[in-house]
mmCIF file of C-alpha atoms and ligand atoms in Angstrom:
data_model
loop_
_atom_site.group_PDB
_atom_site.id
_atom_site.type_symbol
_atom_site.label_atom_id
_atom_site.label_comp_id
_atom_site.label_asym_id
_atom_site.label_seq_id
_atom_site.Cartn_x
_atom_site.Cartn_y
_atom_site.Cartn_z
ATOM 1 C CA UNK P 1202 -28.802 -43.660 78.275
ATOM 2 C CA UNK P 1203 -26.378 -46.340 76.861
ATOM 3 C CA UNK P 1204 -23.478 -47.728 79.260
ATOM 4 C CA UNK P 1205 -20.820 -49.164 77.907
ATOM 5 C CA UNK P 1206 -18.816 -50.968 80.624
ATOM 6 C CA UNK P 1207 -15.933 -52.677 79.465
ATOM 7 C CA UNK P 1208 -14.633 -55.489 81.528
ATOM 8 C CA UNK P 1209 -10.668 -55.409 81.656
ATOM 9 C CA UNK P 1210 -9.921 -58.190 84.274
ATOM 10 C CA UNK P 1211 -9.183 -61.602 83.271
ATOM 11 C CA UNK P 1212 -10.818 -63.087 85.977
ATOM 12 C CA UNK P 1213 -14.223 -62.991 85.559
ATOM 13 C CA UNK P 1214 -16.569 -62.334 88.561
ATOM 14 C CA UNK P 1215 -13.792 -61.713 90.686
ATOM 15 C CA UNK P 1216 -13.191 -58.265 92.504
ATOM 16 C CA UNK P 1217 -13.363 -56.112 89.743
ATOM 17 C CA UNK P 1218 -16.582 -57.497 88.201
ATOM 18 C CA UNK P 1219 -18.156 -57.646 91.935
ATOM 19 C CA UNK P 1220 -17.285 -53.753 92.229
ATOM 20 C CA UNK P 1221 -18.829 -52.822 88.466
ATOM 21 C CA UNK P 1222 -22.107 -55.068 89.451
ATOM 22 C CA UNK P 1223 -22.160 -53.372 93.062
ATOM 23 C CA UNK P 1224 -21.978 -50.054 90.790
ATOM 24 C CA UNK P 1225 -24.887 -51.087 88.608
ATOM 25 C CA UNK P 1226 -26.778 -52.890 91.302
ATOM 26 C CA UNK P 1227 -29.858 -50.673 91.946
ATOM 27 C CA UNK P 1228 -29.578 -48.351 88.613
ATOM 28 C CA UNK P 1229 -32.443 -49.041 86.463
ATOM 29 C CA UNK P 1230 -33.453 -47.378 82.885
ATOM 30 C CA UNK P 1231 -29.974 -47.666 81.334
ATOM 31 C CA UNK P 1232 -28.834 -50.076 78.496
ATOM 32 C CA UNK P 1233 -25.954 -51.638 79.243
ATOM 33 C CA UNK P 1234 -23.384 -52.723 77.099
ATOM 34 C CA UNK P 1235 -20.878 -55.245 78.353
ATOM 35 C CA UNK P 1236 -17.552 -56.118 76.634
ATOM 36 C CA UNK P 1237 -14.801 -58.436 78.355
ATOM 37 C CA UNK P 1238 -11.945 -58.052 76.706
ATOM 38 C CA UNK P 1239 -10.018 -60.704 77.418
ATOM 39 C CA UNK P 1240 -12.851 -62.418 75.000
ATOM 40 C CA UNK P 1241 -11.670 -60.387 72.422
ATOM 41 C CA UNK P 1242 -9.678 -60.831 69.658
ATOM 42 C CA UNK P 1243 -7.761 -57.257 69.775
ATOM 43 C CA UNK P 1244 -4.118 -57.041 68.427
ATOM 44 C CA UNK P 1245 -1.373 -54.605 69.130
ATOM 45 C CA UNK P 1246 -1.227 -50.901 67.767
ATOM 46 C CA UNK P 1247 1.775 -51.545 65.671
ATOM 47 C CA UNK P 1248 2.525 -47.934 65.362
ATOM 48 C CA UNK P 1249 2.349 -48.443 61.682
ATOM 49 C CA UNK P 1250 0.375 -44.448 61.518
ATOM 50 C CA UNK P 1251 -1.896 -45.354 58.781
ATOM 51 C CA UNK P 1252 -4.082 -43.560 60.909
ATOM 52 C CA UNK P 1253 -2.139 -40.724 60.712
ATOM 53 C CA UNK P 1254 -3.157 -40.337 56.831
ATOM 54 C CA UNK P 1255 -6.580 -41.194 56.714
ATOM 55 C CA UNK P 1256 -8.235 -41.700 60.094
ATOM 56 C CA UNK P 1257 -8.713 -45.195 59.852
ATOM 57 C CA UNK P 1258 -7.209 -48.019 61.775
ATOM 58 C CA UNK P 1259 -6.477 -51.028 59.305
ATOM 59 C CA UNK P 1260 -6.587 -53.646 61.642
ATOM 60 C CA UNK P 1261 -9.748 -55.619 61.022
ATOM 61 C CA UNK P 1262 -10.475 -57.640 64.584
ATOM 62 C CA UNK P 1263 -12.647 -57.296 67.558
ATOM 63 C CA UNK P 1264 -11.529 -53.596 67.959
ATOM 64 C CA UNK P 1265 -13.432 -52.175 64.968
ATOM 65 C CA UNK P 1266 -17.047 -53.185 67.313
ATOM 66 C CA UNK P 1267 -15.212 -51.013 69.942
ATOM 67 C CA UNK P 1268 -15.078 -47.734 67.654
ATOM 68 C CA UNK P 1269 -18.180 -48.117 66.780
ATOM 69 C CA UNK P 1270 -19.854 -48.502 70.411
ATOM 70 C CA UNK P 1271 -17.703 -45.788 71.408
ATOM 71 C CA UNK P 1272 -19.355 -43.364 68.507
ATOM 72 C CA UNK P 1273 -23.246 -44.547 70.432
ATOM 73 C CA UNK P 1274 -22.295 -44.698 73.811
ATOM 74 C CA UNK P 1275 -23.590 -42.092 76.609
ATOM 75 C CA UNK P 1276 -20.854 -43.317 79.612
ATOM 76 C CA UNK P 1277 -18.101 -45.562 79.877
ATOM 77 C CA UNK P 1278 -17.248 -47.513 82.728
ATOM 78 C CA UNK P 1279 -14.116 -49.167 82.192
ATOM 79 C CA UNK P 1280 -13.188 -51.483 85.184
ATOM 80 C CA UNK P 1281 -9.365 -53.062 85.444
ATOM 81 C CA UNK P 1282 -7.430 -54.548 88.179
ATOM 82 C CA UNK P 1283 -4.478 -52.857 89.098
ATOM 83 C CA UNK P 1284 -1.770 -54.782 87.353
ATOM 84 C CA UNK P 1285 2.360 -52.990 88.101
ATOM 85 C CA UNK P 1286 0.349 -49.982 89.446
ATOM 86 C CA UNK P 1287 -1.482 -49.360 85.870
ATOM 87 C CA UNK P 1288 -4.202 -51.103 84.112
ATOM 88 C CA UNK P 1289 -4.073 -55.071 82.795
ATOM 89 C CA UNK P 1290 -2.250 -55.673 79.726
ATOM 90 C CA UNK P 1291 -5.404 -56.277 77.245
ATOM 91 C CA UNK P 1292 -6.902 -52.762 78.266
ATOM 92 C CA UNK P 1293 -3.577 -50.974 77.663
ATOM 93 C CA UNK P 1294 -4.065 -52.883 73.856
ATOM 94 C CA UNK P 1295 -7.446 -51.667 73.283
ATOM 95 C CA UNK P 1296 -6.366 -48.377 74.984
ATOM 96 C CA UNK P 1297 -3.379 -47.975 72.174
ATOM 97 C CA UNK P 1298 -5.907 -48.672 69.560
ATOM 98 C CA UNK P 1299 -7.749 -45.027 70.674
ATOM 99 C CA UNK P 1300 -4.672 -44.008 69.003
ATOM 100 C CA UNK P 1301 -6.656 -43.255 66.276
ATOM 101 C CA UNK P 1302 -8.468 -41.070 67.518
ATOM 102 C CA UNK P 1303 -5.039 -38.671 68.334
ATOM 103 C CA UNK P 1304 -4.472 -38.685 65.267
ATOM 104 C CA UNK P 1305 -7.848 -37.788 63.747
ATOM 105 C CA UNK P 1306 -7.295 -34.329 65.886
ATOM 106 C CA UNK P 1307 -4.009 -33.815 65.113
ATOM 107 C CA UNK P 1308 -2.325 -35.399 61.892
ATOM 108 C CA UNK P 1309 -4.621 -35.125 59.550
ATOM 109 C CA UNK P 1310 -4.918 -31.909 57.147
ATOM 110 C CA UNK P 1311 -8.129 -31.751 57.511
ATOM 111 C CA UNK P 1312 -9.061 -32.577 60.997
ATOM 112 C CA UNK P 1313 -12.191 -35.205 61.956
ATOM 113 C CA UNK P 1314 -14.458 -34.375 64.684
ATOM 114 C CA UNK P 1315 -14.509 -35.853 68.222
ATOM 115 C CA UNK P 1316 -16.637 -38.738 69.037
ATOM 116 C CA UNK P 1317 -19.631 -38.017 70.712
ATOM 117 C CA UNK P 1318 -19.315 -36.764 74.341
ATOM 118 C CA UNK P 1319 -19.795 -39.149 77.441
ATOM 119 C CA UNK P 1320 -19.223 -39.645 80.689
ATOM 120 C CA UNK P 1321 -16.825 -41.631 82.240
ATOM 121 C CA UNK P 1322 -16.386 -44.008 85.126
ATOM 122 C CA UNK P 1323 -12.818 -45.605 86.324
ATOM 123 C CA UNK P 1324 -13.087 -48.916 88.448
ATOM 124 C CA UNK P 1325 -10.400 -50.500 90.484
ATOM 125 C CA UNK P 1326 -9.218 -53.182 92.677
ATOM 126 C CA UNK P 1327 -5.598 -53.517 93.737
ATOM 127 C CA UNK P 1328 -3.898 -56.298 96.135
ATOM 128 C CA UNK P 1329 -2.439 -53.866 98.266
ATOM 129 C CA UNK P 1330 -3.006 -50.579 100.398
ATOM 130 C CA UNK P 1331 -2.482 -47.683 97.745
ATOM 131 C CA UNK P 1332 -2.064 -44.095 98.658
ATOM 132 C CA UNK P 1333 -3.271 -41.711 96.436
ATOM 133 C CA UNK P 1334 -0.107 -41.445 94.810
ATOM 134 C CA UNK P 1335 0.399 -44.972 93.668
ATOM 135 C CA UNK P 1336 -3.045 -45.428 91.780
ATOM 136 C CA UNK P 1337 -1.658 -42.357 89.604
ATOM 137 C CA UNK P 1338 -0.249 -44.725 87.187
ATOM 138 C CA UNK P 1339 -3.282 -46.494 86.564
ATOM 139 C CA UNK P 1340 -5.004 -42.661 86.502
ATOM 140 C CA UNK P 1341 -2.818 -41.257 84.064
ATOM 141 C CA UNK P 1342 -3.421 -43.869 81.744
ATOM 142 C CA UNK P 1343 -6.637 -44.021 82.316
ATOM 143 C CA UNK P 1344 -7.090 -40.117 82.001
ATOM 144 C CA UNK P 1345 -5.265 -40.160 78.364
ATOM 145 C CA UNK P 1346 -7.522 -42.653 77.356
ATOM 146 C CA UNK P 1347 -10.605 -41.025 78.042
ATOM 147 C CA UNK P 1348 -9.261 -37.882 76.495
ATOM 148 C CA UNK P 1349 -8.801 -39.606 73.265
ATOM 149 C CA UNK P 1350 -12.137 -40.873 73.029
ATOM 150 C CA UNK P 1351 -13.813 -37.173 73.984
ATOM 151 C CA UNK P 1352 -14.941 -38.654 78.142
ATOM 152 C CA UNK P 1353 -14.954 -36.674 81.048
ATOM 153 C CA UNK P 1354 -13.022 -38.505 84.277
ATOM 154 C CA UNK P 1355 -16.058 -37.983 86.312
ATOM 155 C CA UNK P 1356 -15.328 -40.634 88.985
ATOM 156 C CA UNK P 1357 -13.227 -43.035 89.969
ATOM 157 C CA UNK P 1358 -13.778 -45.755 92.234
ATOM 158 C CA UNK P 1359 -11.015 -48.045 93.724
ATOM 159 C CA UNK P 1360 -11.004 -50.136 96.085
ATOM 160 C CA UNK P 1361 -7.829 -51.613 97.382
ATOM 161 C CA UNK P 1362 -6.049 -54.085 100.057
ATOM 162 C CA UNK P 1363 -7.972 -56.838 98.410
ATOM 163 C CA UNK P 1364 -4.932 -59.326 98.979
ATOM 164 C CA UNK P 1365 -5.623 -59.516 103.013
ATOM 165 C CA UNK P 1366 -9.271 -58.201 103.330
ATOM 166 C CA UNK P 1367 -11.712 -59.915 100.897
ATOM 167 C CA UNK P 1368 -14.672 -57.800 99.122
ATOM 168 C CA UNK P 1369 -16.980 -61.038 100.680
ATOM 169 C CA UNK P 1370 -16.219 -59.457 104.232
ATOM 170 C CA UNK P 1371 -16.382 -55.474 102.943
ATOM 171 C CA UNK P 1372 -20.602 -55.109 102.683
ATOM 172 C CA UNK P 1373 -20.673 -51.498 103.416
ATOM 173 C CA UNK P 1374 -17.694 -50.670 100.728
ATOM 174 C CA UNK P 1375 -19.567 -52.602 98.590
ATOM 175 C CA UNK P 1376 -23.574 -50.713 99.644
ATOM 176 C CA UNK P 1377 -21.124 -47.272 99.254
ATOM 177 C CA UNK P 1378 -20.119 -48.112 95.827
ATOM 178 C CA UNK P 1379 -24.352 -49.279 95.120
ATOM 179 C CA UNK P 1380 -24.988 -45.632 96.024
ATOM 180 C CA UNK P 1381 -22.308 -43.537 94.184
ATOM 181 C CA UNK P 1382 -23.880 -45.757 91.089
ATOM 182 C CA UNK P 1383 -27.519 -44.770 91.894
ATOM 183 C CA UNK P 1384 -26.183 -41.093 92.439
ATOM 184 C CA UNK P 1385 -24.090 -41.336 89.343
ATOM 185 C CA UNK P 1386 -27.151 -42.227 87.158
ATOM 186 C CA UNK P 1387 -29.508 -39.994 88.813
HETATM 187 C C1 FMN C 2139 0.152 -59.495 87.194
HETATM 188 C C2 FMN C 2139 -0.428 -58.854 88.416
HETATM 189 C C3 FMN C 2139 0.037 -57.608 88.808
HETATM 190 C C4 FMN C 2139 -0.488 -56.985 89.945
HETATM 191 N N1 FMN C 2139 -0.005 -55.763 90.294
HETATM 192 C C5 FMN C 2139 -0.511 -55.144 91.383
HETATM 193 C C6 FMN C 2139 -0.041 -53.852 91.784
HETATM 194 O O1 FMN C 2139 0.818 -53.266 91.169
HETATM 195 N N2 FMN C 2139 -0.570 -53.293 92.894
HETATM 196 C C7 FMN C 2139 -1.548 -53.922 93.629
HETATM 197 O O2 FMN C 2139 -2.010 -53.364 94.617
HETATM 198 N N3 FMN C 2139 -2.034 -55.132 93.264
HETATM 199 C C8 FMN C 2139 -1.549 -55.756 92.160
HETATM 200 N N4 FMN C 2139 -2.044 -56.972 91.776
HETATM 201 C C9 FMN C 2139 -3.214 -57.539 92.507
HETATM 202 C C10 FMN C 2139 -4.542 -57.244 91.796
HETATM 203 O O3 FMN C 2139 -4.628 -55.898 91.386
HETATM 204 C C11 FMN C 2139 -5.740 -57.533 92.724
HETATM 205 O O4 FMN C 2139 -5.685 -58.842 93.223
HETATM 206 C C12 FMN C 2139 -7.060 -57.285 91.987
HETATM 207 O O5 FMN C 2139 -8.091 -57.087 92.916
HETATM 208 C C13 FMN C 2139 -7.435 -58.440 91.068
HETATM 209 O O6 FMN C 2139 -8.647 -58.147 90.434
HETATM 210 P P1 FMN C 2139 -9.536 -59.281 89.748
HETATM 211 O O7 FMN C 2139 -10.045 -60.159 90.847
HETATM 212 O O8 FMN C 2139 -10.635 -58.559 89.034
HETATM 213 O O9 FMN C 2139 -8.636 -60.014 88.819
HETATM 214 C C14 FMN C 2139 -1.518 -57.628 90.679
HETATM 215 C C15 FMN C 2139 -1.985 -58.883 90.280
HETATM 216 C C16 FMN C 2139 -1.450 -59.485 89.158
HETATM 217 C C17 FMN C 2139 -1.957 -60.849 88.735
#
């Protein structure tokens, strides 16, 4: 099975990286495929709808590596901080890039197929305690994204409060989220 966990904090091996390696601690006999995206060079949808008439985004950067790992990839795990009670700003870019994919399905004559089918992890951290109802911003973004690539929301892990308890002192949050990986992979 190929992973492809894309890395949508800016900080790197800070809270959300230390939840997506507590994920993939103990799961063995998966490739994984890691993408930061702040390394990447990925530039705004510009709504220009070229992809509307021939299913083909015509911005030639980083984001053309993306649709193609999303086209091989078994599961997606896409990991972002909680930034104004949605995702960071660079995955909302790459997320408006799937826009392609929209319109594959549903402005062109002659529609293209899906991409492949996959599975599909959300991870979060947030600063603050979150009820249910404030991580659905992040959700519903999240949720529309995965659509448009053809991946099930199969599970979503956030952890929150991060701004007055540290993951350092949270070991069995962090041994809970080691299981629901092995499970998840099982
Ligand atoms: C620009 C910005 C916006 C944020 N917005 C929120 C928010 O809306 N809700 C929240 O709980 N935390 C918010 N936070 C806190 C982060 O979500 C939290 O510290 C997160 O764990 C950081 O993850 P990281 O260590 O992977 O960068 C925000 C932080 C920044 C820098």
């Amino acid at each position: 099975m190929k992973v492809l966990v894309i890395h949508g904090s800016p900080r790197k091996n800070k809270n959300t990286d230390q939840v997506i390696n507590a994920f993939f601690k103990e799961v063995k006999d998966i490739i994984l495929e890691h993408v930061y995206l702040y390394d990447l060079n990925i530039s705004y949808c510009t709504g220009c709808l070229a992809c509307g008439k021939n299913g083909i985004c015509p911005i030639e950067d980083d984001m053309q590596t993306l649709y193609e790992l999303f086209e091989t990839a078994d599961a997606i795990v896409l990991g972002s901080p909680m930034y104004f009670n949605s995702v960071t700003s660079a995955t909302k870019v790459m997320i408006d890039r799937t826009q392609v994919y929209w319109s594959r399905r549903f402005m062109l004559e002659h529609k293209m197929e899906k991409p492949k089918l996959k599975k599909g992890v959300f991870i979060s951290t947030a600063g603050v305690s979150h009820t249910e109802a404030s991580f659905e911003g992040a959700r519903k973004v999240v949720s529309i994204f995965f659509k448009a690539i053809n991946t099930s929301y199969d599970l979503e892990i956030v952890v929150d409060n991060l701004d007055h308890e540290s993951l350092e002192n949270q070991m069995e949050t962090l041994q809970e989220i080691t299981h629901k990986g092995l499970g998840f992979f099982s």
